[in-house]
Coordinates of N, CA and C in Angstrom, one line a residue:
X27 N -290.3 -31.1 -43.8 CA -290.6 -29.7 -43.8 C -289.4 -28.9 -44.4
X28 N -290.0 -28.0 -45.1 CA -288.8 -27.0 -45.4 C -288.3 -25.6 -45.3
X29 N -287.2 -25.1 -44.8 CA -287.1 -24.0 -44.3 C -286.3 -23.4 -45.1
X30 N -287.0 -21.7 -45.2 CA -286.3 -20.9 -46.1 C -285.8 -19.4 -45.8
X31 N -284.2 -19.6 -45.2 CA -283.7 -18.0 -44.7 C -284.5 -17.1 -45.6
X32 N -285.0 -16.1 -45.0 CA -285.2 -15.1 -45.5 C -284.4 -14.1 -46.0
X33 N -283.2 -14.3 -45.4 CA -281.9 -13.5 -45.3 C -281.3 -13.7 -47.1
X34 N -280.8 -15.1 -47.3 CA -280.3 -15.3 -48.1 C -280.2 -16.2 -49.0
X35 N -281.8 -17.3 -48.9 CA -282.7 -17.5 -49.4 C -282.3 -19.2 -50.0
X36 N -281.7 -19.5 -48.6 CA -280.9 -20.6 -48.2 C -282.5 -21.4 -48.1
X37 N -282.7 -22.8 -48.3 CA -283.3 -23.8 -47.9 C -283.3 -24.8 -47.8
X38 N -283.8 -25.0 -46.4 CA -283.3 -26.7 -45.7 C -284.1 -27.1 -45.7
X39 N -284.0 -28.6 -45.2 CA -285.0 -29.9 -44.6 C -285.2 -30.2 -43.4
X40 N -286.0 -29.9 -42.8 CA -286.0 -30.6 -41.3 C -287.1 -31.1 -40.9
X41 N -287.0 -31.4 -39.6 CA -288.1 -32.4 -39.4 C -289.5 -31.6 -38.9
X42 N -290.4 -31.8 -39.6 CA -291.9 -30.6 -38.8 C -291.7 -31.0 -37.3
X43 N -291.6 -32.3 -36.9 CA -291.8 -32.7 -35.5 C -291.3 -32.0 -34.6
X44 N -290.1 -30.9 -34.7 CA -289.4 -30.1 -34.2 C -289.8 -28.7 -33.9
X45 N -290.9 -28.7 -34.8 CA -291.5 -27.3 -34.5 C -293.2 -27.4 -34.3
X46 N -293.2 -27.0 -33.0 CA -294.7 -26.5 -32.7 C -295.3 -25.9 -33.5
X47 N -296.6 -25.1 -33.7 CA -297.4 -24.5 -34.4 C -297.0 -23.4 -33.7
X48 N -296.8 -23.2 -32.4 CA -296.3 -21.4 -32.3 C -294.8 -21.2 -32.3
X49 N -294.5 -22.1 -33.4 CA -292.8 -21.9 -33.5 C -291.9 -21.8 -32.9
X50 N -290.6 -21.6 -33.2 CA -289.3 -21.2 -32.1 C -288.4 -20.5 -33.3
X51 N -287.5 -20.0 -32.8 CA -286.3 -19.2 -33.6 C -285.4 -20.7 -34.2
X52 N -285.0 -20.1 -35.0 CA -284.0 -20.9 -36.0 C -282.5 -19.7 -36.6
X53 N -281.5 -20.5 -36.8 CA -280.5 -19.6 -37.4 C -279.9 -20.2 -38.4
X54 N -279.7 -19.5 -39.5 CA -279.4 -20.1 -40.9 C -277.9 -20.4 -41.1
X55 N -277.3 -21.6 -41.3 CA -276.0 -22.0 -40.7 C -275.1 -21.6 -41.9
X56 N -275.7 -21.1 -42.8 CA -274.9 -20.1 -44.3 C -274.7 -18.8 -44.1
X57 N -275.5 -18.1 -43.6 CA -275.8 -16.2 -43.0 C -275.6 -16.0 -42.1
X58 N -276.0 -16.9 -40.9 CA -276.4 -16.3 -39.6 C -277.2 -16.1 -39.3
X59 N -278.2 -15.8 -40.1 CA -279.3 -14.6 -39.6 C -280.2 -15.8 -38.8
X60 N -281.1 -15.1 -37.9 CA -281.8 -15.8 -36.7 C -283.4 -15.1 -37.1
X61 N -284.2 -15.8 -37.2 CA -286.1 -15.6 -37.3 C -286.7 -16.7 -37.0
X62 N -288.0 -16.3 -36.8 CA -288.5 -17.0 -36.3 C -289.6 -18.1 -36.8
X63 N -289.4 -19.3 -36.7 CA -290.5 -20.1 -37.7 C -291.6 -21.0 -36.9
X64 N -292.8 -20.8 -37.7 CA -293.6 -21.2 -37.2 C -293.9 -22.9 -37.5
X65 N -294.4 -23.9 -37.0 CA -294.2 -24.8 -37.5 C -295.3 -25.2 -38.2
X66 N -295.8 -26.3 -38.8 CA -296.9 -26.6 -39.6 C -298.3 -26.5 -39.0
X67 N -299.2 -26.4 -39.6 CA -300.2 -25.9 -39.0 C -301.2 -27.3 -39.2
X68 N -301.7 -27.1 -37.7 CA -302.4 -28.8 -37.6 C -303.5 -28.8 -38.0
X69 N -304.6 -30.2 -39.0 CA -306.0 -29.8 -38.9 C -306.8 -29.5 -37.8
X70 N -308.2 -28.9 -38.0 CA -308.7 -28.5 -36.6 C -309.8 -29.9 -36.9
X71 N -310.0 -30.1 -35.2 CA -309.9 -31.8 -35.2 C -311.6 -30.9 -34.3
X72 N -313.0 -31.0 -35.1 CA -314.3 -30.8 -34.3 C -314.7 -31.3 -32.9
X73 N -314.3 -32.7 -32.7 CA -314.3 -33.1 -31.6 C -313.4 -33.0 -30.9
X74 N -312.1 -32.4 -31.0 CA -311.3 -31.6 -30.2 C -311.9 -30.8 -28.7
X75 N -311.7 -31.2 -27.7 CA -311.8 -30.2 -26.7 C -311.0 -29.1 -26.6
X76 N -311.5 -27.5 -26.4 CA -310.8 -26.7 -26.5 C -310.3 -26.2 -25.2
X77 N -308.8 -26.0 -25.5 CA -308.1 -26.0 -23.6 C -307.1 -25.0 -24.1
X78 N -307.3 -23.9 -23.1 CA -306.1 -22.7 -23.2 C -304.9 -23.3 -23.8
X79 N -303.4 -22.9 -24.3 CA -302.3 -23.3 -24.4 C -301.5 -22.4 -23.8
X80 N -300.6 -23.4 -23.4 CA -299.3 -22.9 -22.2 C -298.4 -22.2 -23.2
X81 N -298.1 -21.2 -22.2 CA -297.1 -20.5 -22.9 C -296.1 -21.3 -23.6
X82 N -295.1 -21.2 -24.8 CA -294.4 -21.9 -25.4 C -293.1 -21.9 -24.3
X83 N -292.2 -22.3 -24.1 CA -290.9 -22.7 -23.7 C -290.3 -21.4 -24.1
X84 N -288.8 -20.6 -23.5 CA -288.4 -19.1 -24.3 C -287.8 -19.9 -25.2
X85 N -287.7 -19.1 -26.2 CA -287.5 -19.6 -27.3 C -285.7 -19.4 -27.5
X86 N -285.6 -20.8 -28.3 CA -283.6 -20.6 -28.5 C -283.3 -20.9 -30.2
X87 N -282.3 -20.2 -30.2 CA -281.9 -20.4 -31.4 C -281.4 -21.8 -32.1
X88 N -282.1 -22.1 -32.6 CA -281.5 -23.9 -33.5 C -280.4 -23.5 -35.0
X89 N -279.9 -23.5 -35.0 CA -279.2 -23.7 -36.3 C -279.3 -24.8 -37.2
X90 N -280.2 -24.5 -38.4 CA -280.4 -25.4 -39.3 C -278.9 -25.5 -40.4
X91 N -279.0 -26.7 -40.6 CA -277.8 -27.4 -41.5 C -278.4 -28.2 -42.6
X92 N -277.4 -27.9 -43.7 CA -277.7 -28.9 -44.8 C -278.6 -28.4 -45.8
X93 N -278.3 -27.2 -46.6 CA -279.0 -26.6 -47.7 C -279.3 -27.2 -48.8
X94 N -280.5 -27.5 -48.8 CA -280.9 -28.2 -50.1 C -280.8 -27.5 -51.3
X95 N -280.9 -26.3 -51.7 CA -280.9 -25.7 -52.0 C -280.7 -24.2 -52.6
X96 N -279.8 -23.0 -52.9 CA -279.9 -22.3 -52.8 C -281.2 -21.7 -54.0
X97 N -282.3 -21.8 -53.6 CA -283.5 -20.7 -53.9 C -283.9 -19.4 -53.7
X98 N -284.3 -18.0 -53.9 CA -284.9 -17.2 -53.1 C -286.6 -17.7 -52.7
X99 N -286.9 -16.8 -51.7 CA -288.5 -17.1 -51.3 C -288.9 -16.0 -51.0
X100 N -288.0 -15.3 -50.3 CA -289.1 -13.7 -50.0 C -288.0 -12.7 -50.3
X101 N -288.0 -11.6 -50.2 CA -289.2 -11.0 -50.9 C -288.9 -11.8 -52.9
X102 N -289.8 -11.8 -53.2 CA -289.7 -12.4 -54.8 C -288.9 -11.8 -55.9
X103 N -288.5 -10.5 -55.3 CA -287.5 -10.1 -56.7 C -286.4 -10.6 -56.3
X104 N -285.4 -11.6 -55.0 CA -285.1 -12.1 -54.7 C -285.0 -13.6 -55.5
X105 N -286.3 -14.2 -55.3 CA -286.4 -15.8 -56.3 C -286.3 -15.3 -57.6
X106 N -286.6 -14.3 -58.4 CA -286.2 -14.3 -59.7 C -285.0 -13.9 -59.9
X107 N -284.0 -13.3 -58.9 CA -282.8 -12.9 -59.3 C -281.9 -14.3 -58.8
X108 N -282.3 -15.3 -58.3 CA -281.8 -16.4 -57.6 C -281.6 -17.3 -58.7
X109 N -282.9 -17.7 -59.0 CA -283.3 -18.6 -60.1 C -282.9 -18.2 -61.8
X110 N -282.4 -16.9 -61.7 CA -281.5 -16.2 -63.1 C -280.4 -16.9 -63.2
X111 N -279.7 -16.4 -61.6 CA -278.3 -16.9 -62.0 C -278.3 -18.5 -61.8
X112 N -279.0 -19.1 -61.4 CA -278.4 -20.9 -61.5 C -279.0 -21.1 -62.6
X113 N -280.3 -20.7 -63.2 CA -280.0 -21.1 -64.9 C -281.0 -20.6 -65.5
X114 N -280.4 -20.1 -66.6 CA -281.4 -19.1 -67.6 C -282.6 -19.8 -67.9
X115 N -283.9 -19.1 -68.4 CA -285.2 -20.0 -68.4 C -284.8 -20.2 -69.9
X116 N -285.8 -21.2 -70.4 CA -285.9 -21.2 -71.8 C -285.9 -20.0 -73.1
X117 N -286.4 -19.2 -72.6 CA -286.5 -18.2 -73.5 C -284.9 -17.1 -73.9
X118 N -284.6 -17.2 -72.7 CA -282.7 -17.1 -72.7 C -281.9 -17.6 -73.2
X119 N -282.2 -19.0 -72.7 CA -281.3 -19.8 -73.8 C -281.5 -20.0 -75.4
X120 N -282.9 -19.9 -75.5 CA -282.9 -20.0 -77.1 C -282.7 -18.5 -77.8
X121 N -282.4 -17.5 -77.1 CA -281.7 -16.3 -77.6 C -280.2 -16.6 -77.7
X122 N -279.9 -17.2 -76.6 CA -278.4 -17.5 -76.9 C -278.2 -18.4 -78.0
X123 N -278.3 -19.5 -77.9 CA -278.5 -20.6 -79.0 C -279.0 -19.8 -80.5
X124 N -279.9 -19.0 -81.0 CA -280.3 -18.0 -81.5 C -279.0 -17.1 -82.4
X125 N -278.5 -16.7 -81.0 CA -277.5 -15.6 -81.4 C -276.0 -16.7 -82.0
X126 N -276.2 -17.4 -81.6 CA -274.7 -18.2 -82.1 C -274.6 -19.0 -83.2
X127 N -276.3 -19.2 -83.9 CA -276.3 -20.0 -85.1 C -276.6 -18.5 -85.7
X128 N -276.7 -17.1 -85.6 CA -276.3 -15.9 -86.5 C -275.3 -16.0 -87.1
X129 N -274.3 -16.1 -85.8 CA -272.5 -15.4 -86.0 C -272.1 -17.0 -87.0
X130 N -272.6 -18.2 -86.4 CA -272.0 -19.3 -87.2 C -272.4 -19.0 -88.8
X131 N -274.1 -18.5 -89.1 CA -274.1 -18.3 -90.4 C -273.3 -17.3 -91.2
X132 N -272.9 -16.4 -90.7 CA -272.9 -14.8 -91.0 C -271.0 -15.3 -91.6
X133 N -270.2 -16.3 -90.4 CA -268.8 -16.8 -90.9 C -268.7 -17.5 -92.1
X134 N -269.9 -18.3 -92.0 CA -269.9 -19.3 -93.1 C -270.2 -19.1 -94.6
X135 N -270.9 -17.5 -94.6 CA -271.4 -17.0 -95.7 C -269.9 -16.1 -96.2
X136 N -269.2 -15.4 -95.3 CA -268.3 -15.0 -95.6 C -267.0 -15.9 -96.4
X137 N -266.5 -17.1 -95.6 CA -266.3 -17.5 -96.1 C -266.3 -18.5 -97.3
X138 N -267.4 -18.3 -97.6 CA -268.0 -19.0 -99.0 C -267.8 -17.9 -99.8
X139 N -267.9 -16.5 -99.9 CA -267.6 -15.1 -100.8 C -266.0 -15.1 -100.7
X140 N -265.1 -15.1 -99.7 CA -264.2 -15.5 -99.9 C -263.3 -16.7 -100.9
X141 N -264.0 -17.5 -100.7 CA -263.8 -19.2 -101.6 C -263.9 -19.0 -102.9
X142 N -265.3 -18.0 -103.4 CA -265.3 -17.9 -104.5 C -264.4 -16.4 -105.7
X143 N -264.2 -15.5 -104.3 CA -263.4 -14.6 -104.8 C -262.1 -15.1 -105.3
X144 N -261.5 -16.0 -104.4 CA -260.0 -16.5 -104.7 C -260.5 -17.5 -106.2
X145 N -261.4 -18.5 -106.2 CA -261.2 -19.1 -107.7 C -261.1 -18.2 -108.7
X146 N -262.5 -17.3 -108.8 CA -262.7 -15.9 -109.6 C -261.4 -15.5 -110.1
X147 N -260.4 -15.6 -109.1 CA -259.2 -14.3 -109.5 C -258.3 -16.2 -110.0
X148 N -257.7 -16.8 -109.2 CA -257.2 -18.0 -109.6 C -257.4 -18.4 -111.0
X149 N -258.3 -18.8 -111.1 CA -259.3 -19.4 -112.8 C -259.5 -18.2 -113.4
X150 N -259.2 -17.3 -113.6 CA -259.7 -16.0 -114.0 C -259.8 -16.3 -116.1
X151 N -258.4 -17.2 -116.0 CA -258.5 -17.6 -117.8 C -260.0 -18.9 -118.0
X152 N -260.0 -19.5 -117.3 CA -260.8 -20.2 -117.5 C -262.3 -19.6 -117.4
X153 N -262.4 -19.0 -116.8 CA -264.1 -18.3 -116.6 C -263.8 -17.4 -117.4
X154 N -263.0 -16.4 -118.1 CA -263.1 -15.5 -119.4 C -263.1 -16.4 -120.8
X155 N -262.2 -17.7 -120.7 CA -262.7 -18.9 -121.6 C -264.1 -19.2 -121.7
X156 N -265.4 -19.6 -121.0 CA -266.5 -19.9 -120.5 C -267.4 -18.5 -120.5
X157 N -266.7 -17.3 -120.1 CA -267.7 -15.8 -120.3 C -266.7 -15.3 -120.5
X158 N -266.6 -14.8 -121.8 CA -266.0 -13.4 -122.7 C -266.3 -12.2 -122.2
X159 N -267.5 -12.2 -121.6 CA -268.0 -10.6 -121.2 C -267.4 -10.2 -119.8
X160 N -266.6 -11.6 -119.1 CA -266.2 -11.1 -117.7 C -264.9 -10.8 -118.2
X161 N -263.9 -10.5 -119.4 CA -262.6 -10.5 -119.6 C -262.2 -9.1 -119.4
X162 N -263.1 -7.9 -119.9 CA -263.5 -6.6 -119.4 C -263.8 -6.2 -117.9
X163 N -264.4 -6.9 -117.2 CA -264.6 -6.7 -115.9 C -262.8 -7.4 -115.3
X164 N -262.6 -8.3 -115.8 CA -261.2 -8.4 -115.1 C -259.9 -7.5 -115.4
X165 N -260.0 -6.8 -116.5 CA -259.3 -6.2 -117.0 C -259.9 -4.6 -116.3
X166 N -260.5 -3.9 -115.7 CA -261.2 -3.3 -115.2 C -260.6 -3.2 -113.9
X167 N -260.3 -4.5 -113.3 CA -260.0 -4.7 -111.6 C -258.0 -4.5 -111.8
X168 N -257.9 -4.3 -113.0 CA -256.0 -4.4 -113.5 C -255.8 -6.0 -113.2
X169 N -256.6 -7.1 -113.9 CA -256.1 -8.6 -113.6 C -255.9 -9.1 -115.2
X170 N -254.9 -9.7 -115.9 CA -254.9 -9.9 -117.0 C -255.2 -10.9 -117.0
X171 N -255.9 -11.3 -118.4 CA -257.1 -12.6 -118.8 C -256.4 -12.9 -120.0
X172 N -256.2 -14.5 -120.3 CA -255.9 -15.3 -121.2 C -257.2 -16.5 -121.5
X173 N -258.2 -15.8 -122.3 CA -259.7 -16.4 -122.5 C -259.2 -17.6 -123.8
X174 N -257.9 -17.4 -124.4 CA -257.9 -18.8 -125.2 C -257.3 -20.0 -124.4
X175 N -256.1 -19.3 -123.3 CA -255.2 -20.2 -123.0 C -253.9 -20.7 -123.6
X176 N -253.7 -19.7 -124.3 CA -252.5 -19.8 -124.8 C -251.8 -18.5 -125.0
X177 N -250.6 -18.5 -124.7 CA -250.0 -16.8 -124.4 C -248.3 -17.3 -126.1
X178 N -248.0 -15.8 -126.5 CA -246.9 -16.0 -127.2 C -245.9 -15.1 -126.2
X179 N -244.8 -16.0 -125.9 CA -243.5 -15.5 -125.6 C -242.2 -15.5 -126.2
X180 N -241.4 -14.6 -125.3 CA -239.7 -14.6 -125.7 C -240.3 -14.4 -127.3
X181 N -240.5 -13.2 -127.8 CA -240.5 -12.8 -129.2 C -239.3 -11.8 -129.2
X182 N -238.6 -12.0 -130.3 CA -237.8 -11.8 -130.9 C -237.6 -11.0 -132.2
X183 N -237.1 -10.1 -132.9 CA -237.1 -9.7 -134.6 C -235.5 -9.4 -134.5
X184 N -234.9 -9.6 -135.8 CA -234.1 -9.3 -136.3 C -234.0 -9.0 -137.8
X185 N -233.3 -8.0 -138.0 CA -233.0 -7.8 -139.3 C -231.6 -8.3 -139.8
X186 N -231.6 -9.1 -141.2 CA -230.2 -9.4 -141.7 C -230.7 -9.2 -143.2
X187 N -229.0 -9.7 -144.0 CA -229.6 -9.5 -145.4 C -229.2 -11.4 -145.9
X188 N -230.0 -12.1 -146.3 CA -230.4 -13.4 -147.0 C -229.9 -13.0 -149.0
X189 N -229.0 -13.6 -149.4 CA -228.7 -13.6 -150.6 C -229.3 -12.0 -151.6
X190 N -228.6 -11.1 -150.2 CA -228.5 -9.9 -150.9 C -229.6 -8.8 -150.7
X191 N -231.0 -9.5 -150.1 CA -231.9 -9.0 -150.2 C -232.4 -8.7 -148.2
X192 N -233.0 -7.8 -147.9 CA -233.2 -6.9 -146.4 C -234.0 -7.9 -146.0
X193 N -234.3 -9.2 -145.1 CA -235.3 -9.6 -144.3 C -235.0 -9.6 -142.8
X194 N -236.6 -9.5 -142.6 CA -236.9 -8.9 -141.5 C -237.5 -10.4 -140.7
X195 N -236.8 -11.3 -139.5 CA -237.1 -12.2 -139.3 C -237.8 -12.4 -137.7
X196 N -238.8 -12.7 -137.6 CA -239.4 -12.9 -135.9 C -239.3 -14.2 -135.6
X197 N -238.8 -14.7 -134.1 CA -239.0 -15.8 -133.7 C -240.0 -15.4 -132.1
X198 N -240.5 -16.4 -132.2 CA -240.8 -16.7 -130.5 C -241.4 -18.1 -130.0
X199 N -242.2 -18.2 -129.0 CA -242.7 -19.6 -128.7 C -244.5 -19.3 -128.3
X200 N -245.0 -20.4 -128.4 CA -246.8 -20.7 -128.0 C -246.6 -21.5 -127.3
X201 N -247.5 -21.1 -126.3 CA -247.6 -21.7 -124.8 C -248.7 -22.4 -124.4
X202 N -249.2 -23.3 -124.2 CA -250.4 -23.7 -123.8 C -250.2 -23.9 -122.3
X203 N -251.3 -22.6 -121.8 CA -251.3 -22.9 -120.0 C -252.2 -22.8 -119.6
X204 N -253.2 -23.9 -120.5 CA -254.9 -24.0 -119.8 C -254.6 -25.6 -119.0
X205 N -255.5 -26.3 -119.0 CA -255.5 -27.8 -119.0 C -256.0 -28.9 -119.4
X206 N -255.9 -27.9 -120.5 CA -256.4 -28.8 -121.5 C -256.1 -28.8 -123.2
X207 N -256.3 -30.2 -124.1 CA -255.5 -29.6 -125.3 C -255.9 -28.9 -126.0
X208 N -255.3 -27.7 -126.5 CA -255.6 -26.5 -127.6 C -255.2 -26.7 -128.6
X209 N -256.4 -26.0 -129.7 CA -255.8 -25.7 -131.0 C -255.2 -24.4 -131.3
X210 N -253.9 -24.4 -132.4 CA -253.1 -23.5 -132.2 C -253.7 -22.8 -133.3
X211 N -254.1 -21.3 -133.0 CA -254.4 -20.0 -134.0 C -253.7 -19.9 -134.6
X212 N -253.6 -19.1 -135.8 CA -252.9 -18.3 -136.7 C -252.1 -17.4 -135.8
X213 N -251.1 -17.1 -136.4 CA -250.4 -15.9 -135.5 C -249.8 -15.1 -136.7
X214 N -250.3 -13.6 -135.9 CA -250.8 -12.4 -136.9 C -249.1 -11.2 -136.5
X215 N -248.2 -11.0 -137.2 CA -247.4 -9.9 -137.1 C -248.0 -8.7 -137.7
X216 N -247.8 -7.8 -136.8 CA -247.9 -6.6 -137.9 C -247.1 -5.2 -137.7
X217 N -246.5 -4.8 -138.3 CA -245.1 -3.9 -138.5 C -245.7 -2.5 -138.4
X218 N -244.9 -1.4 -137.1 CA -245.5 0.2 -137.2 C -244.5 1.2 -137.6
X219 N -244.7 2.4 -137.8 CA -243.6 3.6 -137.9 C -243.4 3.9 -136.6
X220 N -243.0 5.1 -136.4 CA -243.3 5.6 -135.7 C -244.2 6.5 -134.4
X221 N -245.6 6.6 -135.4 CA -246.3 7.3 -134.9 C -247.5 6.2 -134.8
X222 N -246.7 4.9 -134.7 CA -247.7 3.8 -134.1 C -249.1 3.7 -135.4
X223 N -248.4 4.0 -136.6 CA -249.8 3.5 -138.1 C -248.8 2.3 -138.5
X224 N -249.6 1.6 -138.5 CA -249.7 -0.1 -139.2 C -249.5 0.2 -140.4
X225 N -247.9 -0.5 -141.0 CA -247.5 -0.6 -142.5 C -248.1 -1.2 -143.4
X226 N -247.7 -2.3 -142.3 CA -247.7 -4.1 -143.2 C -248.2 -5.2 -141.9
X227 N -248.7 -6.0 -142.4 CA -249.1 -7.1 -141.4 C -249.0 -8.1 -142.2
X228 N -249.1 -9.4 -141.7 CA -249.0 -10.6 -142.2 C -249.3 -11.6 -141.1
X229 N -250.0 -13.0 -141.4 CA -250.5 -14.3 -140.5 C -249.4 -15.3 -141.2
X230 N -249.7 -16.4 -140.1 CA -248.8 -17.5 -140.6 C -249.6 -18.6 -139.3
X231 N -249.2 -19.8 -140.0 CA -249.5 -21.2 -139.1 C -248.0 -21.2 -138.4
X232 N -248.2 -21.8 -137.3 CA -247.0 -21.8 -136.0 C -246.2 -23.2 -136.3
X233 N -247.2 -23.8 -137.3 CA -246.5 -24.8 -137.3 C -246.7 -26.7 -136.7
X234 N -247.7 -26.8 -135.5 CA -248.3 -27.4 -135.1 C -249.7 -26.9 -135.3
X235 N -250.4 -28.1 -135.2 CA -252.2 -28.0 -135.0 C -252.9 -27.9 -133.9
X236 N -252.0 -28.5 -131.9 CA -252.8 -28.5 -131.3 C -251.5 -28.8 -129.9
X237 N -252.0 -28.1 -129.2 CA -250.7 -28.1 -128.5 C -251.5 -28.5 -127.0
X238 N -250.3 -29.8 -125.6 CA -251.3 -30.7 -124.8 C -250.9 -29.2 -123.8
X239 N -251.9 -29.6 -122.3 CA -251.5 -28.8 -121.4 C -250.2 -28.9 -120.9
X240 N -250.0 -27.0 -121.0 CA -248.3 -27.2 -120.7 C -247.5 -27.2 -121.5
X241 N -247.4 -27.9 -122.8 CA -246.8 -27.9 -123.9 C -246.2 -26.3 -124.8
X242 N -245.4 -26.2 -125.2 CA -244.2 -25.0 -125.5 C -244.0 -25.4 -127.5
X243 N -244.6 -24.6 -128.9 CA -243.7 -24.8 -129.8 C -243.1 -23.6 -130.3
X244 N -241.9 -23.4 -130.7 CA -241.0 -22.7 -131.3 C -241.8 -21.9 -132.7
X245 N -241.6 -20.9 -133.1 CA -242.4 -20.5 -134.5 C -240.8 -19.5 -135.0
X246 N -241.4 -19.8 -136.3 CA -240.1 -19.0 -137.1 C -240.6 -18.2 -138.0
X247 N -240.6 -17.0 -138.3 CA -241.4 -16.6 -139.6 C -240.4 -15.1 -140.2
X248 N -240.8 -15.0 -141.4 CA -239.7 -13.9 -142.1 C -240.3 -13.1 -143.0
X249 N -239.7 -11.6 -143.5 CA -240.7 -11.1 -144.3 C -239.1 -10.6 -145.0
X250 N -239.9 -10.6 -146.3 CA -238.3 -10.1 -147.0 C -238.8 -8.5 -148.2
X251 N -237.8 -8.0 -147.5 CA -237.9 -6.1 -147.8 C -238.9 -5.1 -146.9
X252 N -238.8 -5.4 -146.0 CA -239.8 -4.7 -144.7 C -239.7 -3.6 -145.2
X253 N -241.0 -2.5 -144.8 CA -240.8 -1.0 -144.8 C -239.7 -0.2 -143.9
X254 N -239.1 0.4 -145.0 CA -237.3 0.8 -144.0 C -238.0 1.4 -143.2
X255 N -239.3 2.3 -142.7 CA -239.6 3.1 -141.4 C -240.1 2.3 -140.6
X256 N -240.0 0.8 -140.4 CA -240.4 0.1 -139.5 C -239.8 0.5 -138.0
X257 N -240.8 0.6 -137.1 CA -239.9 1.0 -135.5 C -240.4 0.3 -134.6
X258 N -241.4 -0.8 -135.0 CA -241.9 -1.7 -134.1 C -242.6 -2.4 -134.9
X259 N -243.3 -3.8 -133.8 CA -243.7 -4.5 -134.3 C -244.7 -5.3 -133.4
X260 N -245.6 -5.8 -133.5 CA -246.4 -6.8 -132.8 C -247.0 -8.5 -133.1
X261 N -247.0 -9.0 -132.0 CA -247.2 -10.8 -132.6 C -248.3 -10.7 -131.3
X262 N -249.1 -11.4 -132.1 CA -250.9 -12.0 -131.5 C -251.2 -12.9 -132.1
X263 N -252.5 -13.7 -131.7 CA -252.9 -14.4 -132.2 C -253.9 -13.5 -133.4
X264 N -254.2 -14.3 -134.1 CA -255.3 -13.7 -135.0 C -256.5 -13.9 -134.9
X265 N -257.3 -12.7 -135.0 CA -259.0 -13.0 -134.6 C -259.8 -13.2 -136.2
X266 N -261.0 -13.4 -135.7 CA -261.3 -14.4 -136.8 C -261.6 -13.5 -137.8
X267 N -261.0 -13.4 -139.1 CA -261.6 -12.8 -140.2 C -260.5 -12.0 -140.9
X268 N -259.0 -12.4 -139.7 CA -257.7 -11.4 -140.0 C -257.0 -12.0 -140.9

């Protein structure tokens, strides 16, 4: 048989044999509290003779021990606030479970926008190698783009005079910083005044045909009788048709 405080929705095990059908008091050995329980109710037996019953014994308090259970039973908003907290039903938990494969996708997508923003900007020469049209958009964000993979440095001009006559001499180096081997362009000088109008220009081969990743060649080139209003100068590669 099993008994359930009302109080605090404790319930035990005991033995029916202990309790008559017009009950006795019990006290809940978790609360205190003291009520009264009726015991199991017996079949009605037809050939039973029917004989008054004696008053029950006064009734004494038993204190039940050994909670099987902590359940509610009465009143019932009671057993549903009972049965909340020892464990959520199914439909709770698969909100929870629910809500955590959100937050797990929602990190995982970020960090994949992440992953690809850093190569974007990292590889930036390589993917303007591959799309010309994103070299604008990176140049847009102030990221500079080398779409051949090859940059000219440490340029240099000087002017001297060679058996009498004014030349005008440029050095610098070609750099190959893709990873891969390149062929080396034409490289285009071309000479300004002042007010930044183009005098004179001239191309020249660097000198090698193909330079490995990583690799550095030297270029030497000279123009002899430059325009005396020369006040600058520029070295690029040449685009096709220069």
């Amino acid at each position: 048989m099993i008994l359930t405080c009302p109080q605090c929705a404790t319930r035990y095990q005991v033995d029916a044999g202990k309790f008559p059908p017009a009950g006795r008091n019990v006290r809940c050995a978790k609360c205190g509290h003291v009520w009264h329980q009726f015991g199991p109710a017996s079949e009605p037996d037809a050939d039973a003779e029917i004989v008054e019953q004696k008053p029950s014994p006064a009734p004494y308090h038993e204190t039940v021990s050994g909670p099987v259970q902590d359940v509610a039973h009465a009143p019932m908003s009671a057993i549903r606030a009972q049965l909340a907290r020892e464990e959520p039903d199914d439909e709770v938990r698969a909100s929870r479970v629910g809500g955590v494969a959100v937050v797990a996708g929602w990190l995982l997508l970020l960090a994949l926008v992440l992953a690809i923003g850093w190569a974007a900007v990292a590889f930036r020469d390589s993917v303007a190698t591959w799309l010309p049209q994103s070299a604008s958009l990176y140049a847009a964000a102030g990221l500079p783009v080398n779409p051949r993979g090859m940059d000219i440095a440490d340029i240099a001009s000087q002017r001297r005079i060679e058996d009498g006559q004014h030349v005008l001499v440029v050095t610098g180096n070609i750099v190959n910083r893709s990873t891969h081997e390149l062929s080396v362009p034409l490289v285009r000088v071309a000479l300004f005044d002042a007010d930044k109008h183009e005098l004179y220009h001239w191309t020249f081969v660097a000198g090698v045909s193909t330079l490995m990743p990583g690799q550095t060649t030297r270029f030497r080139t000279r123009l002899a009788s430059p325009p005396d209003d020369t006040q600058d100068l520029e070295v690029r590669f040449a685009k096709a048709g220069e």
